[in-house]
Amino acid sequence: MTNPISYQQRRWKTFSLFLFFQLTACVLMAQVRFSGKVTAPDGSTVPGITVQLRNTATGATTDANGQYSFTANVQGQTQVLEFSGIGFKTINKTVTVSGGAASADVVMEEDVLKMDEVVVIGSSLRQSRKQLGNTVNSVDAKQLQNTGSGNLSASLQGKVPGAQISQTSGDPAGGISIRMRGTSTIMGSAEPLYVVDGVVISNATTNVTNLNVLGNPRAEFGTNRLADINPNDIEKIDVIPGASASAIYGARASNGVVLITTKSGKAGQIKVDVGTSIIMNELRKKVYISKYGKQFGSATLRLGNISDAPTGLPFTTYVRPDGQTRKLATDLVDVTRYDYQDEIFQRGIGTDNYVSMSGGSEKTKYYFSGGYYKNEGIVKNTDFRRFNVKARVDQEITKWLSVSGGVAYTNSFSNEKPNGNVFWSPINSINITNNIFNIRERDSYGNLKAVEPTRVNPLSVIEDMSLTQSVSRTISDLQVKIRPVKGLSIDYILGVDNFGQEGLNFIQRYPYISAQEGTGYASAANVNTFLINNDFNVGYQGKFGDFSSQTTVGFNHQYQKITGQYNQGRDMLPGITTIMGAATKLDPRYTYDQRQVYGAFLQETFGYKNIAFLTLAARIDGSTSFPEDTRNYWYPKASLAWNLNEMDFWQNMGSWFSSARLRGSWGLAGNLSGIGSYDRFTSYLSASLNGTATFNLNPALGNPNVEPERASEMEGGVDLSFLKNRLGVVFTVYNKKIVGSSLLVERTLAPSSGGTSRVENVGNLTNKGWELGITATPVTNKNFTWNLTASVNRNKNLVTSSSQVTPITLVNAAGSPSVILAGEPIGVFYGNYFERDENGKWKVDGQGRPIAAINNSTQKVLLRKVIGNPNPDWIVSFGNALQYKKLSFNFLFDGALGQDVFNADRRTRQGVGIGDISEKEIKGELPRGYIFSVYNTEEYRVEDGSYIKLREVSLSYELPSLARFIRSMTVSLTGRNLVSFDSYDGYDPETNAGGNSAVLRGIDFGNVPIPRTYQLSLRASF
């Protein structure tokens, strides 16, 4: 039996020992206040510098006066503070603790190449730029301010060297296309992989509002889902443009990776940031619409310039080289013409508001934010609204264990109009309707009157068509960080991206039934997307004299499920607005997509001093989209970085040559999006035979041997800085190619095979090019700073094999002759053309009408050749940031040069008699039949689409402090897309009716123009 007295004595002894050790720890662990001031080499204060105790998360950020202050429980009399900031070298300074305080003032050294900046390269992987042998481009929160856009993708335009970022539509939430180092797929998505706080998210472009739009099987028009993210919540974006990202995201990285880090709390006093702005959008440029009051034939003749003359009217006969004949009217009648652009476009007003609160202690940090964004489009009755709420908490549980979690919720709603791939879109209603009708006229019942047959009154598009899309989305993550011993890290990330899209379309029944959907149309679509990611990474950092080692091993698993329900109905009585009231109900559709992606990787980085870093990595990835025998593939990587300026001989280089770094990398990456989750199977289609349910074999056969696309990329480059780090030059060359003939192509089959097509790995393509980036600080002193950036990218895309002898035609509603053709870039225009003389000018007949090229005078078949290339030769940008005391002025130019656009709108304007060339024919300045002679020749519609835009310009002023509790207050005036330097005969050469399609590029067919935007903003910090 236990002695109770002895037991109590042992308990008191244990408690006494515990209390002794705790008191000892309290003596050894003292609370110390660290403070000081950070200045630039010219003596000016530097705000925004992060000051931390080395190897901890404890620290603060310098305020507007360059001051910092924080407290921490530390042991020992000496501590090391780390000072880091974008554009400056990282400085470590040893301080001595005395009397419970330590002070350190630091003068930062400029680092124009940002070699000491820590960049994100994976879910939980971070490395300084100087250690990397591959290109990583970074954009910080400051660069995302004053862009004039609430769309995160649009805010990146002109800021990422080597990336072609173009806006495909001017809708309020218009789609944005991002291509990094060209296009490396035909069947799949060419967009990069997006990762937010370690969570892989969807940036899909899903059509839920235009279900009745047919003819573009490869088009991806609409809003891509990066529009759900509030740019005000972004801390930093790191962009890895090539296959060198393969170590972490191998099977999904061939198009590059965009790693987004959102804002989080920092220890210190509560900080509140608020901002509000007023936005105005307007049409930047009107196209020429003829108001000349004459027309051939009669006032009711449709397509007077190209149609046969009504019986009894004088005419002239014209026979085109292809044999088509027209009896063209030669008499003129008086008509009244209107400019329908005035009825369709408006000045749109919007607002962007946000508030955030952050702060915390050493152990608990928090960040909360909310935002409301609304933007009216330049097309009447269109707008986009977005509500954002975000929360993030970081909790240190022990010195070796911390947990963080975040949740971001978005709810958006948009009023839309039919997109640009149909005859009844707002822009097409202008381009393809003869403008001799007063579209404001109404009948006795108040209904809008009809225009020409088979065309919709443009105002009916605005007033009688309702298309809405609502999105509810949550992106959340839970992260656990374990640091059991020095140098060892264990990280786990659980991330979820879950959103639903609801699209509704209602087109009222018209009194004039002849127009498209004139009997009434309704549709409803619901698409739900669920992605869940699990990442588990273990890393170890060691140092052995002059050598260092960083080892990381990781595992990733992603589950994806996407379901869709689609219903449509036609022929509706007036007052009926739902599908249930439609007389003709179309077959409902249900789609189901479920797949898993899994992989594991090992990466090892060896370093010698700060001179050389060698990284070797390998990843194995698999996806359930592919058969078991071809499911798993290795994706290796190797890179080398050599910092010459860290070597002893560099001390004799002089102050004019500040640093030099050589780098090179090679990687193999994949693209899993080229085939559907079940396309490897031969499937059946349901059908009805005499009222009995049956099924038929799907003519698109499955392929049990299909493999994922794989791209190999080699890149090399040099990073140089001059004039005491005032001038930086980054140059990269790359060669990316599909390996193993793994390019997925839809191959046409012989009828004897039992099907019409099958997806096979039979193609190859390459992207070769180079990138040049320049960063400079020409002037910097206490009162004035001037920063300059510029970039040039040259890319050459080439399909080296496509499995087909003849071009693969890319069907589209615009009639663009886009094809895949071996020996040419992706999506070139391959069409009929005009004969040319020895000077390269079009040949004309005796009357001055252009002559189309035909094979011979007997068969009269129009000849075809490559007549244009939608892929730009050059991507350029040039930006300046000037600051004089509290006044800042920034501007940014960017553009694409050497690309062609298939301008379907220009052709239709001329055909209906409202274009400038058509007007010349009516006036007799061109021969009768000129428009008919060029109307069907596709070369006539191809134009130079080169442009350089004044993308952003802003003027900001930091107001004097109005109260002690106001840390700063800034007012800004921003303009976006103010000027475009181009020769394009249309609204804007930066457009694409194919949306985010990988292969349909450079097509202009009724797309909403990109607006000119003005924004007045007020920001304050408390």
Short mmCIF file of N, CA, C and O in Angstrom, two decimals, residues 421-473:
data_model
loop_
_atom_site.label_atom_id
_atom_site.label_comp_id
_atom_site.label_asym_id
_atom_site.label_seq_id
_atom_site.Cartn_x
_atom_site.Cartn_y
_atom_site.Cartn_z
N ASN A 421 -19.82 35.78 -80.59
CA ASN A 421 -19.78 34.73 -81.59
C ASN A 421 -21.13 34.45 -82.23
O ASN A 421 -21.33 33.41 -82.84
N VAL A 422 -22.06 35.38 -82.10
CA VAL A 422 -23.40 35.21 -82.66
C VAL A 422 -23.83 36.50 -83.36
O VAL A 422 -23.33 37.57 -83.08
N PHE A 423 -24.81 36.37 -84.24
CA PHE A 423 -25.29 37.54 -84.97
C PHE A 423 -26.11 38.47 -84.11
O PHE A 423 -26.40 39.59 -84.52
N TRP A 424 -26.56 38.01 -82.93
CA TRP A 424 -27.40 38.86 -82.11
C TRP A 424 -26.66 39.38 -80.87
O TRP A 424 -27.26 39.73 -79.87
N SER A 425 -25.34 39.47 -80.93
CA SER A 425 -24.60 40.12 -79.85
C SER A 425 -24.68 41.63 -80.03
O SER A 425 -24.98 42.12 -81.13
N PRO A 426 -24.45 42.42 -78.99
CA PRO A 426 -24.56 43.88 -79.14
C PRO A 426 -23.68 44.45 -80.24
O PRO A 426 -24.13 45.30 -81.02
N ILE A 427 -22.43 44.02 -80.32
CA ILE A 427 -21.51 44.58 -81.30
C ILE A 427 -21.86 44.10 -82.70
O ILE A 427 -21.86 44.87 -83.67
N ASN A 428 -22.22 42.82 -82.81
CA ASN A 428 -22.59 42.32 -84.14
C ASN A 428 -23.90 42.93 -84.62
O ASN A 428 -24.12 43.06 -85.83
N SER A 429 -24.78 43.30 -83.71
CA SER A 429 -26.01 43.95 -84.14
C SER A 429 -25.72 45.29 -84.81
O SER A 429 -26.50 45.78 -85.63
N ILE A 430 -24.58 45.88 -84.46
CA ILE A 430 -24.15 47.12 -85.13
C ILE A 430 -23.52 46.81 -86.47
O ILE A 430 -23.82 47.44 -87.49
N ASN A 431 -22.66 45.79 -86.50
CA ASN A 431 -21.84 45.54 -87.68
C ASN A 431 -22.58 44.89 -88.84
O ASN A 431 -22.19 45.07 -89.99
N ILE A 432 -23.62 44.09 -88.54
CA ILE A 432 -24.20 43.31 -89.61
C ILE A 432 -25.64 43.72 -89.93
O ILE A 432 -26.38 42.97 -90.57
N THR A 433 -26.02 44.90 -89.49
CA THR A 433 -27.36 45.41 -89.77
C THR A 433 -27.25 46.69 -90.60
O THR A 433 -26.53 47.62 -90.22
N ASN A 434 -27.94 46.73 -91.71
CA ASN A 434 -27.96 47.95 -92.51
C ASN A 434 -28.57 49.07 -91.67
O ASN A 434 -29.65 48.91 -91.08
N ASN A 435 -27.87 50.19 -91.58
CA ASN A 435 -28.25 51.22 -90.62
C ASN A 435 -29.26 52.23 -91.17
O ASN A 435 -29.20 53.42 -90.87
N ILE A 436 -30.22 51.74 -91.95
CA ILE A 436 -31.23 52.63 -92.52
C ILE A 436 -32.54 52.57 -91.72
O ILE A 436 -33.54 53.15 -92.13
N PHE A 437 -32.51 51.89 -90.57
CA PHE A 437 -33.71 51.75 -89.75
C PHE A 437 -33.58 52.61 -88.49
O PHE A 437 -32.53 52.63 -87.86
N ASN A 438 -34.66 53.27 -88.13
CA ASN A 438 -34.70 53.98 -86.86
C ASN A 438 -35.04 52.97 -85.77
O ASN A 438 -36.21 52.60 -85.59
N ILE A 439 -34.04 52.49 -85.09
CA ILE A 439 -34.25 51.37 -84.16
C ILE A 439 -35.00 51.81 -82.90
O ILE A 439 -35.37 50.96 -82.08
N ARG A 440 -35.23 53.10 -82.74
CA ARG A 440 -36.01 53.56 -81.59
C ARG A 440 -37.52 53.48 -81.83
O ARG A 440 -38.30 53.59 -80.89
N GLU A 441 -37.93 53.30 -83.06
CA GLU A 441 -39.35 53.28 -83.37
C GLU A 441 -40.05 52.08 -82.73
O GLU A 441 -39.50 50.97 -82.71
N ARG A 442 -41.27 52.32 -82.26
CA ARG A 442 -42.06 51.28 -81.61
C ARG A 442 -43.46 51.24 -82.22
O ARG A 442 -43.95 52.25 -82.76
N ASP A 443 -44.09 50.09 -82.10
CA ASP A 443 -45.46 49.98 -82.59
C ASP A 443 -46.42 50.52 -81.54
O ASP A 443 -46.01 51.05 -80.48
N SER A 444 -47.72 50.38 -81.81
CA SER A 444 -48.73 50.94 -80.91
C SER A 444 -48.74 50.26 -79.55
O SER A 444 -49.29 50.81 -78.59
N TYR A 445 -48.13 49.07 -79.44
CA TYR A 445 -48.08 48.36 -78.16
C TYR A 445 -46.78 48.65 -77.39
O TYR A 445 -46.56 48.10 -76.32
N GLY A 446 -45.94 49.48 -77.97
CA GLY A 446 -44.68 49.80 -77.32
C GLY A 446 -43.54 48.87 -77.66
O GLY A 446 -42.46 48.97 -77.09
N ASN A 447 -43.77 47.93 -78.59
CA ASN A 447 -42.71 47.00 -78.99
C ASN A 447 -41.78 47.64 -80.01
O ASN A 447 -42.22 48.39 -80.88
N LEU A 448 -40.50 47.32 -79.89
CA LEU A 448 -39.54 47.79 -80.87
C LEU A 448 -39.84 47.18 -82.23
O LEU A 448 -40.20 46.01 -82.33
N LYS A 449 -39.69 47.98 -83.26
CA LYS A 449 -39.98 47.50 -84.61
C LYS A 449 -38.79 46.71 -85.16
O LYS A 449 -37.65 46.80 -84.67
N ALA A 450 -39.07 45.95 -86.19
CA ALA A 450 -38.06 45.11 -86.80
C ALA A 450 -37.10 45.93 -87.66
O ALA A 450 -37.41 47.04 -88.10
N VAL A 451 -35.92 45.34 -87.88
CA VAL A 451 -34.99 45.88 -88.86
C VAL A 451 -35.02 44.92 -90.04
O VAL A 451 -36.05 44.31 -90.32
N GLU A 452 -33.92 44.76 -90.76
CA GLU A 452 -33.93 43.88 -91.93
C GLU A 452 -34.18 42.42 -91.53
O GLU A 452 -33.91 42.04 -90.38
N PRO A 453 -34.70 41.59 -92.42
CA PRO A 453 -35.01 40.20 -92.08
C PRO A 453 -33.78 39.45 -91.57
O PRO A 453 -32.65 39.70 -92.01
N THR A 454 -34.01 38.53 -90.65
CA THR A 454 -33.01 37.65 -90.01
C THR A 454 -32.04 38.42 -89.12
O THR A 454 -31.06 37.84 -88.65
N ARG A 455 -32.28 39.69 -88.88
CA ARG A 455 -31.43 40.46 -87.99
C ARG A 455 -32.25 40.97 -86.81
O ARG A 455 -33.45 41.21 -86.92
N VAL A 456 -31.59 41.15 -85.68
CA VAL A 456 -32.23 41.60 -84.45
C VAL A 456 -32.06 43.10 -84.33
O VAL A 456 -30.97 43.64 -84.55
N ASN A 457 -33.13 43.80 -83.96
CA ASN A 457 -33.01 45.21 -83.63
C ASN A 457 -31.97 45.36 -82.53
O ASN A 457 -32.08 44.73 -81.47
N PRO A 458 -30.92 46.16 -82.74
CA PRO A 458 -29.88 46.29 -81.72
C PRO A 458 -30.41 46.65 -80.34
O PRO A 458 -29.88 46.19 -79.33
N LEU A 459 -31.47 47.45 -80.28
CA LEU A 459 -32.01 47.80 -78.97
C LEU A 459 -32.72 46.62 -78.32
O LEU A 459 -32.84 46.56 -77.10
N SER A 460 -33.21 45.66 -79.13
CA SER A 460 -33.81 44.46 -78.55
C SER A 460 -32.75 43.65 -77.80
O SER A 460 -33.04 43.01 -76.79
N VAL A 461 -31.52 43.68 -78.30
CA VAL A 461 -30.43 42.99 -77.60
C VAL A 461 -30.24 43.61 -76.22
O VAL A 461 -30.02 42.91 -75.23
N ILE A 462 -30.35 44.92 -76.15
CA ILE A 462 -30.12 45.62 -74.88
C ILE A 462 -31.32 45.46 -73.95
O ILE A 462 -31.16 45.20 -72.75
N GLU A 463 -32.53 45.59 -74.49
CA GLU A 463 -33.71 45.65 -73.63
C GLU A 463 -34.36 44.29 -73.38
O GLU A 463 -34.93 44.06 -72.32
N ASP A 464 -34.30 43.39 -74.36
CA ASP A 464 -35.11 42.18 -74.29
C ASP A 464 -34.32 40.91 -74.06
O ASP A 464 -34.90 39.82 -74.09
N MET A 465 -33.02 41.02 -73.85
CA MET A 465 -32.20 39.84 -73.58
C MET A 465 -31.60 39.97 -72.19
O MET A 465 -30.96 40.98 -71.88
N SER A 466 -31.82 38.97 -71.37
CA SER A 466 -31.31 38.96 -70.00
C SER A 466 -30.41 37.75 -69.81
O SER A 466 -30.87 36.60 -69.91
N LEU A 467 -29.14 38.01 -69.57
CA LEU A 467 -28.19 36.95 -69.27
C LEU A 467 -27.51 37.30 -67.95
O LEU A 467 -26.93 38.38 -67.81
N THR A 468 -27.60 36.43 -66.98
CA THR A 468 -27.00 36.68 -65.67
C THR A 468 -26.15 35.48 -65.26
O THR A 468 -26.46 34.34 -65.60
N GLN A 469 -25.11 35.77 -64.52
CA GLN A 469 -24.25 34.73 -63.97
C GLN A 469 -23.92 35.07 -62.53
O GLN A 469 -23.50 36.19 -62.23
N SER A 470 -24.14 34.13 -61.64
CA SER A 470 -23.79 34.32 -60.23
C SER A 470 -22.82 33.23 -59.81
O SER A 470 -22.95 32.07 -60.23
N VAL A 471 -21.86 33.62 -58.99
CA VAL A 471 -20.81 32.70 -58.55
C VAL A 471 -20.65 32.83 -57.03
O VAL A 471 -20.62 33.94 -56.50
N SER A 472 -20.58 31.71 -56.37
CA SER A 472 -20.30 31.66 -54.94
C SER A 472 -19.09 30.76 -54.75
O SER A 472 -19.12 29.58 -55.12
N ARG A 473 -18.02 31.32 -54.18
CA ARG A 473 -16.75 30.60 -54.15
C ARG A 473 -16.05 30.74 -52.80
O ARG A 473 -16.04 31.82 -52.21
#
